[in-house]
Amino acid sequence: MDNALYVGLSRQMTLRRELDIVANNIANANTTGFKVEELMVRTEPAKPARTAGGANPVKFVLDDGVARDFGQGALTQTGGDFDLALEGQGFFKVSTAGGERYTRDGRFTMNPEGKLVTQNGQPVLDDGGGEILLDPLKGPVTIARDGTVSQGAELLGKIAVVRPTDLASFRKDGDNLYRNTTNDTPQAAPDAKIHQGMLEASNVQSITQITKLIEVSRAYESVAKMMDQTSELSRSAVERMGKVQ
């Protein structure tokens, strides 16, 4: 196969992956706390068959992972007692069957046992690693900017807000959660503020992502056209060689 077809195929593979990522961004434009993602690519030199005097090595385009923008999303008022939004770099810490996980999705609620939990029933943890227990008979719950939870004059705990040393160490783990992929323990994020009765919107810019979706689709079509033309040239060359013989 001609080198141009190999290069074109490698580019089509990355464009297909980029298309999936952009489509996922658009689909999550209204997901609480979602962070926009972008494909990272790199070139890889290779030495396939080549024409004398042609480029060597040929450089192929490869998928090099996904970058995530953890920039602040807009804060929207909800009025819910257990709706919490984070302002600044930080994550809520929750307990799951697979261990501790982290999230910016503050759509919390109180389960029948009085625990503060996520929408999927996972306990929200305090700064000591314990669960936060509420008493529905003691009146409204107040959550301060620093995460302190109280009912009337009684302090019930302090919601943990942590931040990893390197944000790249956090990987998506489903249900709008992240897991820590290193042995470093995320540390407290004292600069992050909690806003009760609010939620953080996704930081996806829908217009930007729709524009990118169109650009990626056109780029894919352009590469496909180039590959068709290259294939046609090769076919024509073979036919002419056959006639000369």
Phi, psi and omega in degrees: 000142180298145179305322181299326179289322177297313180297316179298319179295319179296323179290321178297323179296318179289324178295322178297318178295319179295323178299318179298319182293316179297318179298322178293322176300314181296319181296334182254020181299335180249016179273126183302126175074006181291144180245130185297145183239158180213141180285137172257138180233161177215162177257148179229117180292145176214161183236072176279185177303144183213162176273140179305130180088355181275176182296137178205122003278162173280140182253123179260152179262128183232151175291127182240026177105182183242130175264143182237130178269110181270022179299157183296134172267163180293145178265129182241140182282133176236328182083356180288134182299329184252009173276121183233134178243142177260132173249119183106177183281116180176167181218144169287151179248129181231159180258129178232173178298333180267006181115193181287138176229170187227148183206157170254359181277105185262027178278074184267168179206173177252125181277175182302336179274001180086010180274144173280119187226167175281178178299336180262012176082014180272128183299136172277135186261151176269182185289354175258003180088005180262169178279156181257118183256131180246159177237108183298346181271353184261011175095188184300149178264132178245130180238118184281171181299330180271004177095359180293127182255131180215155173231110187065233180266000183266127177272129184255349182146186180223120181297131180285131172232116187234167179213135179284160176297322180232115181299336180293346180282349179271129178238147179297143182226021180083160179056032179064028180248158174237150174241152180273124184263006179240174177273356178286133179275124177303139183259163179302144180246081186295338182280343179284140181244141178261133178245113179284144180077018179221161175227150176270124178284165174299149176265018177286130173265103189302316181299317179299317182290323177294319177298318179294323178300317178294317181297317180294319179298318179292321178297320179298315179296322180295317179294319179298320179294319178298319180293322177296318180295319179296318179296321179294321178297318179296318179296317180296320180296318179297318180297318179294319178299322180294323180290324180294320179292000000 
